[in-house]
Coordinates of C-alpha atoms (C1' of nucleotides) and ligand atoms in Angstrom, one line a residue:
Chain V
M29 CA 186.3 191.0 108.9
D30 CA 188.8 188.1 109.2
Q31 CA 192.3 188.8 110.1
N32 CA 192.5 192.6 111.0
K33 CA 195.3 191.8 113.6
I34 CA 197.8 191.6 110.9
P35 CA 200.0 194.5 111.0
Q36 CA 200.0 197.0 108.1
A37 CA 203.6 196.5 107.5
T38 CA 203.2 192.9 107.0
A39 CA 200.0 193.5 104.7
K40 CA 202.0 195.8 102.6
R41 CA 204.5 193.0 101.8
L42 CA 202.1 190.2 100.9
P43 CA 201.9 191.1 97.4
L44 CA 205.6 191.1 97.0
Y45 CA 205.7 187.5 98.5
Y46 CA 202.9 186.4 96.3
R47 CA 204.6 187.7 93.1
F48 CA 208.0 186.0 94.0
L49 CA 206.1 182.9 94.9
N50 CA 204.4 182.9 91.6
N51 CA 208.0 183.2 89.9
L52 CA 209.3 180.3 91.8
H53 CA 206.3 178.3 91.0
H54 CA 206.7 178.9 87.3
Q55 CA 210.4 177.9 87.7
G56 CA 209.2 174.5 89.0
K57 CA 210.8 175.1 92.5
L58 CA 209.1 172.8 95.1
R59 CA 210.3 174.4 98.4
V60 CA 211.8 177.6 99.6
S61 CA 213.4 178.8 102.8
S62 CA 212.8 182.2 104.6
K63 CA 216.6 182.6 103.8
E64 CA 216.1 182.3 99.9
L65 CA 213.0 184.4 99.9
S66 CA 214.8 187.0 102.1
E67 CA 217.5 187.3 99.5
A68 CA 215.0 187.7 96.7
V69 CA 212.8 190.1 98.1
K70 CA 215.5 191.9 100.3
V71 CA 213.5 191.7 103.5
D72 CA 215.2 190.1 106.7
S73 CA 214.3 186.5 107.0
A74 CA 213.0 186.8 110.6
T75 CA 210.5 189.5 109.2
I76 CA 209.5 187.0 106.7
R77 CA 208.9 184.1 109.2
R78 CA 207.0 186.4 111.4
D79 CA 204.8 187.9 108.6
F80 CA 203.9 184.2 107.7
S81 CA 203.4 183.4 111.2
Y82 CA 200.4 185.7 111.5
F83 CA 198.6 183.3 109.2
G84 CA 199.4 180.0 111.3
A85 CA 202.2 177.6 110.8
L86 CA 202.7 177.4 107.0
G87 CA 206.2 175.9 107.0
K88 CA 208.1 172.9 108.2
K89 CA 210.9 173.0 110.6
G90 CA 214.0 172.0 108.9
Y91 CA 212.3 172.0 105.5
G92 CA 211.0 175.5 104.7
Y93 CA 208.0 176.1 102.8
N94 CA 206.2 174.2 100.1
V95 CA 206.1 176.7 97.3
E96 CA 202.7 175.3 95.8
Y97 CA 201.1 175.3 99.3
L98 CA 202.1 178.7 100.1
L99 CA 201.2 180.0 96.7
G100 CA 197.8 178.6 97.2
F101 CA 197.4 179.8 100.5
F102 CA 198.3 183.5 99.5
R103 CA 196.0 183.3 96.4
K104 CA 193.1 183.0 98.9
T105 CA 194.5 185.3 101.3
L106 CA 195.0 188.0 98.8
D107 CA 191.6 187.2 97.2
Q108 CA 193.2 186.5 93.9
D109 CA 190.2 184.7 92.5
E110 CA 187.8 187.5 93.2
L111 CA 188.2 190.2 90.5
T112 CA 188.5 193.9 91.7
E113 CA 187.4 196.4 88.9
V114 CA 189.4 199.5 88.4
A115 CA 188.8 202.7 86.7
I116 CA 191.4 205.3 85.6
I117 CA 190.5 208.9 86.0
G118 CA 192.6 211.1 83.8
T119 CA 194.3 209.5 80.6
G120 CA 197.3 211.8 80.2
N121 CA 200.8 210.8 80.7
L122 CA 200.6 208.6 83.5
G123 CA 197.0 207.6 82.9
T124 CA 198.0 206.2 79.5
A125 CA 201.0 204.4 80.7
F126 CA 198.7 202.5 83.0
L127 CA 196.3 201.7 80.4
H128 CA 199.1 200.2 78.3
Y129 CA 200.5 198.3 81.0
N130 CA 198.8 194.8 82.1
F131 CA 198.3 195.0 85.8
M132 CA 196.4 191.6 85.4
K133 CA 199.7 189.6 85.0
N134 CA 200.0 188.2 88.6
N135 CA 197.0 190.2 89.6
N136 CA 193.2 190.1 90.8
T137 CA 192.4 193.6 89.2
K138 CA 191.3 194.9 86.0
I139 CA 191.0 198.1 84.5
M140 CA 187.6 198.4 83.2
M141 CA 187.3 201.8 82.0
A142 CA 188.8 205.2 81.9
F143 CA 187.5 208.9 82.2
D144 CA 188.9 212.2 80.7
A145 CA 187.6 215.7 80.0
N146 CA 189.4 216.1 76.7
P147 CA 187.0 215.4 73.8
E148 CA 189.8 214.3 71.5
K149 CA 190.5 211.3 74.0
V150 CA 187.1 210.4 74.6
G151 CA 185.5 207.6 72.5
K152 CA 188.9 206.1 71.8
D153 CA 190.0 203.0 73.6
I154 CA 193.5 202.1 74.7
G155 CA 194.4 198.6 75.4
G156 CA 190.8 197.5 75.0
V157 CA 189.8 199.9 77.6
P158 CA 187.0 202.3 76.6
I159 CA 187.6 206.2 77.5
Y160 CA 184.4 208.0 78.7
H161 CA 183.8 211.7 79.2
I162 CA 184.1 212.6 82.9
D163 CA 180.7 213.9 82.5
E164 CA 179.5 210.1 82.2
L165 CA 181.3 209.1 85.4
E166 CA 178.2 208.6 87.4
E167 CA 176.4 206.7 84.7
K168 CA 179.2 204.2 83.7
I169 CA 181.2 203.6 86.7
N170 CA 179.0 201.1 88.4
G171 CA 180.8 198.1 89.9
V172 CA 184.3 199.6 89.9
Q173 CA 185.8 199.8 93.4
V174 CA 189.0 201.3 92.9
A175 CA 189.9 204.5 91.1
I176 CA 193.3 205.4 90.0
L177 CA 193.5 209.1 89.9
T178 CA 195.7 210.7 87.4
V179 CA 194.5 214.3 86.7
P180 CA 195.9 217.6 87.1
A181 CA 195.9 218.3 90.9
S182 CA 193.7 221.3 90.7
V183 CA 190.5 219.1 89.9
A184 CA 191.6 216.2 92.0
E185 CA 189.5 217.3 95.1
G186 CA 186.3 217.9 93.0
I187 CA 186.5 214.4 91.1
T188 CA 187.2 212.9 94.5
N189 CA 183.9 214.1 95.8
R190 CA 182.2 212.5 92.8
L191 CA 184.0 209.3 93.3
V192 CA 182.9 209.2 96.8
D193 CA 179.6 210.0 96.1
V194 CA 179.2 207.0 93.6
G195 CA 180.4 205.0 96.4
I196 CA 183.8 204.1 95.4
S197 CA 185.8 202.0 98.2
G198 CA 189.6 203.1 97.2
I199 CA 191.6 205.6 95.5
L200 CA 195.2 205.3 94.3
N201 CA 196.0 208.9 94.1
F202 CA 198.9 210.0 92.0
T203 CA 198.4 213.9 92.2
P204 CA 200.1 216.0 94.5
A205 CA 196.7 217.0 96.2
R206 CA 196.3 215.5 99.5
I207 CA 192.6 214.6 99.1
T208 CA 189.9 214.7 101.8
V209 CA 187.6 211.6 101.8
P210 CA 185.1 210.1 104.3
D211 CA 186.3 207.2 106.8
S212 CA 184.5 204.8 104.3
V213 CA 187.1 205.3 101.6
R214 CA 190.8 204.3 101.6
V215 CA 193.3 206.4 99.9
H216 CA 196.8 205.7 99.1
H217 CA 198.9 208.3 97.9
I218 CA 201.8 207.6 95.5
D219 CA 203.7 211.0 95.2
L220 CA 206.4 210.5 92.4
A221 CA 207.9 214.1 92.8
V222 CA 208.2 213.5 96.6
E223 CA 209.8 210.1 96.1
L224 CA 212.4 211.5 93.9
Q225 CA 213.2 214.6 96.2
A226 CA 213.4 212.1 99.2
L227 CA 215.8 209.8 97.6
V228 CA 217.9 212.9 96.6
Y229 CA 217.7 214.2 100.4
F230 CA 218.9 210.5 101.6
L231 CA 221.8 210.7 99.1
K232 CA 222.9 214.0 100.4
H233 CA 222.4 213.4 104.0
Y234 CA 222.6 210.0 104.7
P235 CA 226.2 208.9 103.9
L236 CA 226.7 205.3 102.5
N237 CA 229.6 203.1 102.8
T238 CA 231.7 203.8 99.8
E239 CA 233.7 200.6 98.3
E240 CA 233.2 199.8 94.9
Chain H
M20 CA 227.3 214.5 106.9
D21 CA 225.3 217.3 108.9
Q22 CA 222.0 215.9 110.1
N23 CA 221.9 212.1 109.9
K24 CA 220.2 211.9 113.3
I25 CA 216.8 212.7 111.6
P26 CA 214.6 209.7 111.5
Q27 CA 214.0 208.4 107.9
A28 CA 210.2 208.7 108.5
T29 CA 210.9 212.4 109.0
A30 CA 213.1 212.6 106.0
K31 CA 210.6 211.2 103.7
R32 CA 207.9 213.9 104.7
L33 CA 210.0 216.8 104.2
P34 CA 209.6 217.1 100.5
L35 CA 205.8 216.9 101.2
Y36 CA 206.1 219.8 103.8
Y37 CA 208.3 221.9 101.3
R38 CA 205.9 221.7 98.5
F39 CA 202.9 222.6 100.7
L40 CA 204.8 225.7 102.3
N41 CA 205.6 226.7 98.4
N42 CA 201.8 226.8 97.9
L43 CA 201.4 228.8 101.0
H44 CA 204.1 231.4 100.0
H45 CA 202.4 231.5 96.3
Q46 CA 199.2 232.3 98.1
G47 CA 200.6 235.1 100.0
K48 CA 200.2 233.3 103.4
L49 CA 202.6 234.6 106.1
R50 CA 202.1 232.5 108.7
V51 CA 200.7 228.6 109.4
S52 CA 200.2 226.5 112.4
S53 CA 201.1 222.9 112.7
K54 CA 197.3 222.3 113.1
E55 CA 196.5 223.7 109.7
L56 CA 199.5 221.9 108.1
S57 CA 198.4 218.8 109.5
E58 CA 194.9 219.2 107.7
A59 CA 196.6 220.0 104.6
V60 CA 199.0 217.1 104.3
K61 CA 197.1 214.7 106.2
V62 CA 199.9 214.1 109.0
D63 CA 199.1 214.3 112.7
S64 CA 200.0 218.0 114.0
A65 CA 202.1 216.6 116.9
T66 CA 204.3 214.6 114.4
I67 CA 204.8 217.7 112.1
R68 CA 205.9 219.7 115.2
R69 CA 208.3 216.7 116.1
D70 CA 209.6 216.5 112.5
F71 CA 210.3 220.2 112.6
S72 CA 211.9 220.2 116.0
Y73 CA 214.8 217.9 114.8
F74 CA 216.1 221.0 112.9
G75 CA 215.6 223.1 116.1
A76 CA 213.0 225.7 117.0
L77 CA 211.6 226.9 113.8
G78 CA 208.3 228.3 115.2
K79 CA 207.1 230.5 117.9
K80 CA 204.8 229.4 120.8
G81 CA 201.4 230.9 120.3
Y82 CA 201.9 232.0 116.8
G83 CA 202.9 229.2 114.6
Y84 CA 205.4 229.2 112.0
N85 CA 206.5 231.9 109.6
V86 CA 206.0 230.7 106.3
E87 CA 208.8 232.6 104.4
Y88 CA 211.4 231.5 107.2
L89 CA 210.2 228.1 107.2
L90 CA 210.4 227.7 103.4
G91 CA 213.8 229.2 103.3
F92 CA 214.8 226.9 105.8
F93 CA 213.7 223.8 104.0
R94 CA 215.1 225.2 100.7
K95 CA 218.4 225.0 102.1
T96 CA 217.7 221.8 104.1
L97 CA 216.5 220.1 101.0
D98 CA 219.5 221.5 99.0
Q99 CA 217.0 223.2 96.6
D100 CA 219.7 225.4 95.2
E101 CA 221.9 222.6 94.1
L102 CA 220.9 220.7 91.0
T103 CA 220.7 216.8 90.9
E104 CA 221.0 215.4 87.4
V105 CA 218.7 212.5 86.4
A106 CA 218.5 210.0 83.7
I107 CA 215.6 207.8 82.6
I108 CA 216.8 204.4 81.6
G109 CA 213.9 202.8 79.4
T110 CA 211.5 205.2 77.5
G111 CA 208.4 202.9 77.3
N112 CA 205.2 204.0 78.6
L113 CA 206.5 204.9 82.0
G114 CA 209.6 206.4 81.0
T115 CA 207.9 208.6 78.4
A116 CA 205.3 209.6 81.0
F117 CA 208.0 210.9 83.3
L118 CA 209.8 212.8 80.2
H119 CA 206.8 214.8 79.5
Y120 CA 206.5 215.7 83.1
N121 CA 208.2 218.5 84.6
F122 CA 209.8 217.4 87.6
M123 CA 211.5 220.7 88.2
K124 CA 208.3 222.7 89.2
N125 CA 209.2 222.6 92.8
N126 CA 212.1 220.7 92.5
N127 CA 215.8 220.5 92.5
T128 CA 216.1 217.6 89.9
K129 CA 216.4 217.8 86.2
I130 CA 216.1 214.9 83.6
M131 CA 219.3 215.4 81.6
M132 CA 219.0 212.4 79.2
A133 CA 217.3 209.0 78.6
F134 CA 218.5 205.5 77.1
D135 CA 216.6 202.8 75.3
A136 CA 217.7 199.8 73.4
N137 CA 215.1 200.4 70.7
P138 CA 216.5 202.0 67.7
E139 CA 213.3 203.6 66.7
K140 CA 213.3 205.8 70.0
V141 CA 217.2 206.5 69.8
G142 CA 217.9 210.1 68.4
K143 CA 214.7 211.5 69.0
D144 CA 214.2 213.8 71.9
I145 CA 210.9 214.0 74.1
G146 CA 210.3 217.3 76.1
G147 CA 213.9 218.7 75.2
V148 CA 215.5 215.6 76.8
P149 CA 217.8 213.5 74.4
I150 CA 217.5 209.8 74.0
Y151 CA 220.4 207.9 73.4
H152 CA 221.2 204.2 72.9
I153 CA 221.6 202.0 76.0
D154 CA 225.2 201.0 74.4
E155 CA 226.2 204.6 75.0
L156 CA 225.4 204.6 78.7
E157 CA 228.9 204.6 79.9
E158 CA 229.9 207.5 77.3
K159 CA 227.1 209.9 77.9
I160 CA 226.0 209.6 81.5
N161 CA 228.7 211.7 83.1
G162 CA 227.3 214.0 85.9
V163 CA 224.1 212.0 86.3
Q164 CA 223.7 211.1 90.0
V165 CA 220.1 209.5 89.9
A166 CA 218.9 207.0 87.5
I167 CA 215.2 206.4 87.0
L168 CA 214.9 202.7 86.1
T169 CA 211.8 202.0 83.8
V170 CA 212.9 199.1 81.5
P171 CA 211.5 195.6 81.5
A172 CA 212.2 193.7 84.8
S173 CA 214.4 191.0 82.7
V174 CA 217.1 193.6 81.9
A175 CA 217.0 195.5 85.2
E176 CA 219.8 193.6 87.0
G177 CA 222.0 193.8 83.9
I178 CA 221.5 197.6 83.7
T179 CA 222.0 198.1 87.2
N180 CA 225.4 196.7 87.4
R181 CA 226.3 198.9 84.7
L182 CA 224.9 202.1 86.5
V183 CA 226.8 201.1 89.5
D184 CA 229.9 200.5 87.5
V185 CA 229.6 204.2 86.3
G186 CA 229.2 205.5 89.6
I187 CA 225.5 206.3 89.9
S188 CA 224.6 207.5 93.4
G189 CA 220.8 206.6 93.5
I190 CA 218.3 204.5 91.5
L191 CA 214.5 204.9 91.5
N192 CA 213.5 201.7 90.5
F193 CA 210.0 201.0 88.9
T194 CA 210.5 197.6 87.8
P195 CA 209.3 194.6 89.9
A196 CA 213.0 193.2 90.2
R197 CA 214.5 193.5 93.6
I198 CA 217.8 194.7 92.2
T199 CA 221.2 194.1 94.2
V200 CA 223.6 197.1 94.8
P201 CA 226.6 197.5 96.8
D202 CA 226.3 199.7 99.7
S203 CA 227.5 202.7 98.1
V204 CA 224.3 203.2 96.0
R205 CA 220.9 203.9 97.4
V206 CA 217.7 202.3 95.8
H207 CA 214.2 203.1 96.3
H208 CA 211.8 200.8 94.9
I209 CA 208.3 202.1 93.7
D210 CA 206.3 198.9 92.9
L211 CA 203.0 200.0 91.5
A212 CA 201.4 196.7 91.1
V213 CA 202.3 195.8 94.7
E214 CA 200.7 199.3 95.6
L215 CA 197.4 198.6 93.9
Q216 CA 197.2 194.9 95.1
A217 CA 198.0 196.3 98.8
L218 CA 195.2 198.7 98.4
V219 CA 192.8 195.9 97.5
Y220 CA 193.9 193.9 100.2
F221 CA 193.5 196.6 102.7
L222 CA 189.9 197.2 101.2
K223 CA 188.8 193.6 102.0
H224 CA 190.5 193.0 105.2
Y225 CA 190.6 196.1 107.0
P226 CA 187.2 197.8 108.3
L227 CA 187.5 201.3 107.1
N228 CA 188.3 203.9 109.7
T229 CA 191.9 205.2 109.3
E230 CA 193.4 206.6 106.2
E231 CA 197.1 206.1 105.5
Chain N
dG14 C1' 219.6 154.6 113.8
dA15 C1' 222.5 157.9 115.2
dT16 C1' 224.4 162.2 114.1
dA17 C1' 224.7 166.6 111.8
dA18 C1' 222.7 170.4 109.2
dG19 C1' 218.9 173.1 108.1
dT20 C1' 214.9 175.6 109.3
dC21 C1' 210.8 177.1 111.4
dG22 C1' 208.0 179.5 114.9
dT23 C1' 208.1 182.5 118.5
dG24 C1' 209.2 184.6 123.2
dA25 C1' 212.1 188.3 124.4
dT26 C1' 214.4 192.3 123.1
dT27 C1' 215.4 196.3 120.9
dA28 C1' 214.4 200.0 117.8
dA29 C1' 211.6 203.3 115.3
dA30 C1' 207.7 206.0 115.0
dT31 C1' 203.6 208.2 116.7
dT32 C1' 200.8 210.2 120.0
dC33 C1' 199.5 212.2 124.4
dA34 C1' 199.4 216.1 127.2
dC35 C1' 200.9 220.2 129.2
dA36 C1' 204.2 224.0 130.8
dA37 C1' 205.8 227.9 128.5
dT38 C1' 205.2 231.6 125.5
dT39 C1' 202.6 234.7 122.4
dA40 C1' 198.9 237.2 120.2
dT41 C1' 194.3 239.4 120.7
dA42 C1' 190.4 241.1 122.7
dT43 C1' 188.5 244.0 125.8
Chain T
dA3 C1' 196.8 246.0 131.7
dT4 C1' 194.5 241.9 132.0
dA5 C1' 192.2 237.9 130.7
dT6 C1' 191.7 234.6 127.2
dA7 C1' 192.8 231.9 123.5
dA8 C1' 196.1 229.7 120.4
dT9 C1' 200.3 227.5 119.7
dT10 C1' 205.0 225.5 120.2
dG11 C1' 208.4 222.2 121.9
dT12 C1' 209.2 218.2 124.3
dG13 C1' 209.3 214.6 128.0
dA14 C1' 206.8 210.4 128.8
dA15 C1' 203.9 207.1 127.3
dT16 C1' 202.2 204.3 123.6
dT17 C1' 202.2 201.6 119.6
dT18 C1' 204.1 199.5 115.9
dA19 C1' 207.6 197.0 113.6
dA20 C1' 212.2 194.8 113.3
dT21 C1' 215.5 191.7 115.1
dC22 C1' 217.8 188.4 118.1
dA23 C1' 218.3 183.9 119.5
dC24 C1' 217.0 179.4 120.5
dG25 C1' 214.1 175.1 121.5
dA26 C1' 211.7 172.0 118.5
dC27 C1' 211.3 169.3 114.6
dT28 C1' 212.9 167.7 109.6
dT29 C1' 215.9 165.9 106.5
dA30 C1' 220.0 164.1 104.8
dT31 C1' 224.0 161.3 105.5
dC32 C1' 226.7 157.8 106.9
Ligands
NAD318 N1 203.5 212.1 84.7 C1 204.4 212.1 85.6 O1 205.6 211.8 85.7 C2 204.1 212.7 86.9 C3 204.8 212.6 87.8 C4 204.6 213.1 89.2 C5 203.2 213.4 89.4 N2 202.3 213.6 88.5 C6 200.7 213.8 88.8 O2 200.0 212.9 88.1 C7 198.9 213.6 87.6 C8 198.6 213.2 86.2 O3 199.9 213.6 85.6 P1 200.2 213.6 84.0 O4 201.4 213.8 83.6 O5 199.7 212.3 83.4 O6 199.2 214.9 83.5 P2 198.6 215.0 82.1 O7 198.2 216.4 82.0 O8 199.3 214.3 81.3 O9 197.0 214.3 82.2 C9 195.8 214.9 82.9 C10 194.8 214.4 82.2 O10 193.6 214.5 82.8 C11 192.7 215.1 81.9 N3 191.8 215.9 82.7 C12 191.6 217.3 83.0 N4 190.7 217.7 83.7 C13 190.0 216.5 83.9 C14 188.6 216.3 84.5 N5 188.2 217.4 85.2 N6 188.2 215.1 84.4 C15 188.9 214.2 83.8 N7 190.0 214.3 83.3 C16 190.6 215.6 83.2 C17 193.5 215.9 80.9 O11 192.7 216.0 79.7 C18 194.8 214.9 80.8 O12 194.4 214.0 79.7 C19 199.1 215.1 87.7 O13 198.6 215.6 89.0 C20 200.6 215.0 88.2 O14 201.0 216.1 89.2 C21 202.6 213.1 87.3
NAD319 N1 203.5 201.0 82.8 C1 203.1 200.7 84.0 O1 201.8 201.0 84.2 C2 203.7 200.0 85.0 C3 203.2 199.6 86.1 C4 203.9 198.7 87.2 C5 205.2 198.5 86.7 N2 205.7 198.8 85.6 C6 207.3 198.4 85.2 O2 207.9 199.5 85.0 C7 209.0 198.8 83.9 C8 208.5 199.8 82.8 O3 207.2 199.7 82.1 P1 206.7 200.0 80.8 O4 205.2 199.9 80.7 O5 207.1 201.6 80.6 O6 207.4 199.1 79.9 P2 207.7 199.4 78.4 O7 208.0 198.0 77.9 O8 206.6 200.0 77.7 O9 209.0 200.1 78.2 C9 210.3 199.7 78.5 C10 211.2 200.3 77.7 O10 212.6 199.8 77.8 C11 213.2 199.9 76.8 N3 214.4 198.6 76.9 C12 214.2 197.4 76.6 N4 215.4 196.9 76.9 C13 216.2 197.6 77.3 C14 217.5 197.9 77.5 N5 218.4 196.6 77.7 N6 218.0 199.0 77.8 C15 217.2 200.1 77.7 N7 216.2 199.9 77.3 C16 215.5 199.0 77.2 C17 212.2 199.2 75.9 O11 212.6 199.6 74.4 C18 211.0 200.2 76.2 O12 211.0 201.4 75.4 C19 208.6 197.5 83.7 O13 209.6 196.8 84.4 C20 207.2 197.4 84.2 O14 207.2 196.2 84.8 C21 205.1 199.4 84.8

DNA sequence: GATAAGTCGTGATTAAATTCACAATTATAT
DNA sequence: ATATAATTGTGAATTTAATCACGACTTATC
């Protein structure tokens, strides 16, 4: 593939830059400097310039970056014109929250369908997205590349195996289970309980400057 | 404070280790090696040993780690006996999902209250947690150290200022707004749209081999 | 058109995190 | 007892990421 020399840390920041550039564009701004961007997204300006430089010379010295050009560039780089189909597995508290949310706003992803084991949920649709029974997973999921996993941890591994078997490419795993997948599948874990506990740990053990 | 020489990357993994040790303990396991732990939490075993070593020699060569001892050690280290009070700001899709979820399970945190601007939500309670009007923030929030911010991005900055003024210590920010706080407050951003988009980017640009 | 101010792109440096690899120690099998 | 296998803790090496700092170029001003 084209640019796999881009550091992972950089890749993770790209969507952030993209969203902010979109905002600027809507505000009618024509140019932006790494310093302004830095203040807005809270990333050091040298890091931003370095990040951009992996894609070539996108700016002009003494001027900054042209918002429209940069936005267009990132749109291509982030494949914003290509749609990625997503499915939600488990329409409980979290799954339902995602179904109600419009990820499409600045985004090249679309939630196409959801699955659940609870017969009361199956057959309904939430925010225009149909909910199928999990037994129909193999039958319905064609074309979906990414699964958002919001089922109880106890069934995460079993469902993951089925997702792998139907050829899913990526899983965004919100369960506490650390699922095992072959190398052909990419998993990102978002572990909300861990995030909360880590924040608490930092509060208690990493003294911050006190001045209000 | 006591151990602020611990690398941040290590600190972020501690809750993960703690949760898994809890599982092992409930299963009645008496010992565990860094290799087993590694397979379960998907962190390199050398990294685990290194992480643990920041706290001293917790294991025994040729044996591994005693589950109960390690668990007790982490309980203390992660202040599991001290309760941290949490408030949810904004009881929409996400905020409600969190209210229904029991963060307490393995955790030293408790959601004490929630706030919203919508009069239809105010006065109710969800999962035993009362919802107050956001106007009552200053009056009710005493004792709460951490706020989970799940309001629309447009009001995030204003509410953050009020949280800072009432002396909050930490904010878990789920809005796309990159909020500004004084150095006395710690903010962790969890940006779900960015996470999803980053996963998609990785899928398209990184030939699959390594998992995060 | 000369001067000052602003800003990028990047080589060099520093910092942080991960991983290798092995001596030291413990447990287990015979 | 002894040999073998397992496993830690850590110095050293490596990898990855962040930051410094400055030459080169652009724009604005007078
Ligand atoms: N809600 C939160 O705030 C929160 C926070 C941290 C972690 N999590 C994790 O996220 C996951 C989802 O949490 P939740 O609160 O939405 O749980 P939930 O119980 O509300 O939802 C789980 C859903 O999965 C469905 N389900 C059960 N078995 C299934 C199967 N075999 N196939 C398909 N669907 C099945 C259930 O019917 C239910 O609708 C859990 O693993 C939880 O630990 C949630
Ligand atoms: N739901 C998701 O899947 C999702 C995904 C990514 C990001 N987010 C972000 O998380 C945040 C919350 O998302 P959501 O889907 O829960 O939104 P939501 O609109 O469902 O909920 C927002 C809640 O905040 C309340 N609110 C509005 N103004 C307020 C104020 N001034 N003070 C207190 N409460 C106020 C509203 O009444 C509402 O209940 C948003 O910033 C959104 O961008 C959500």
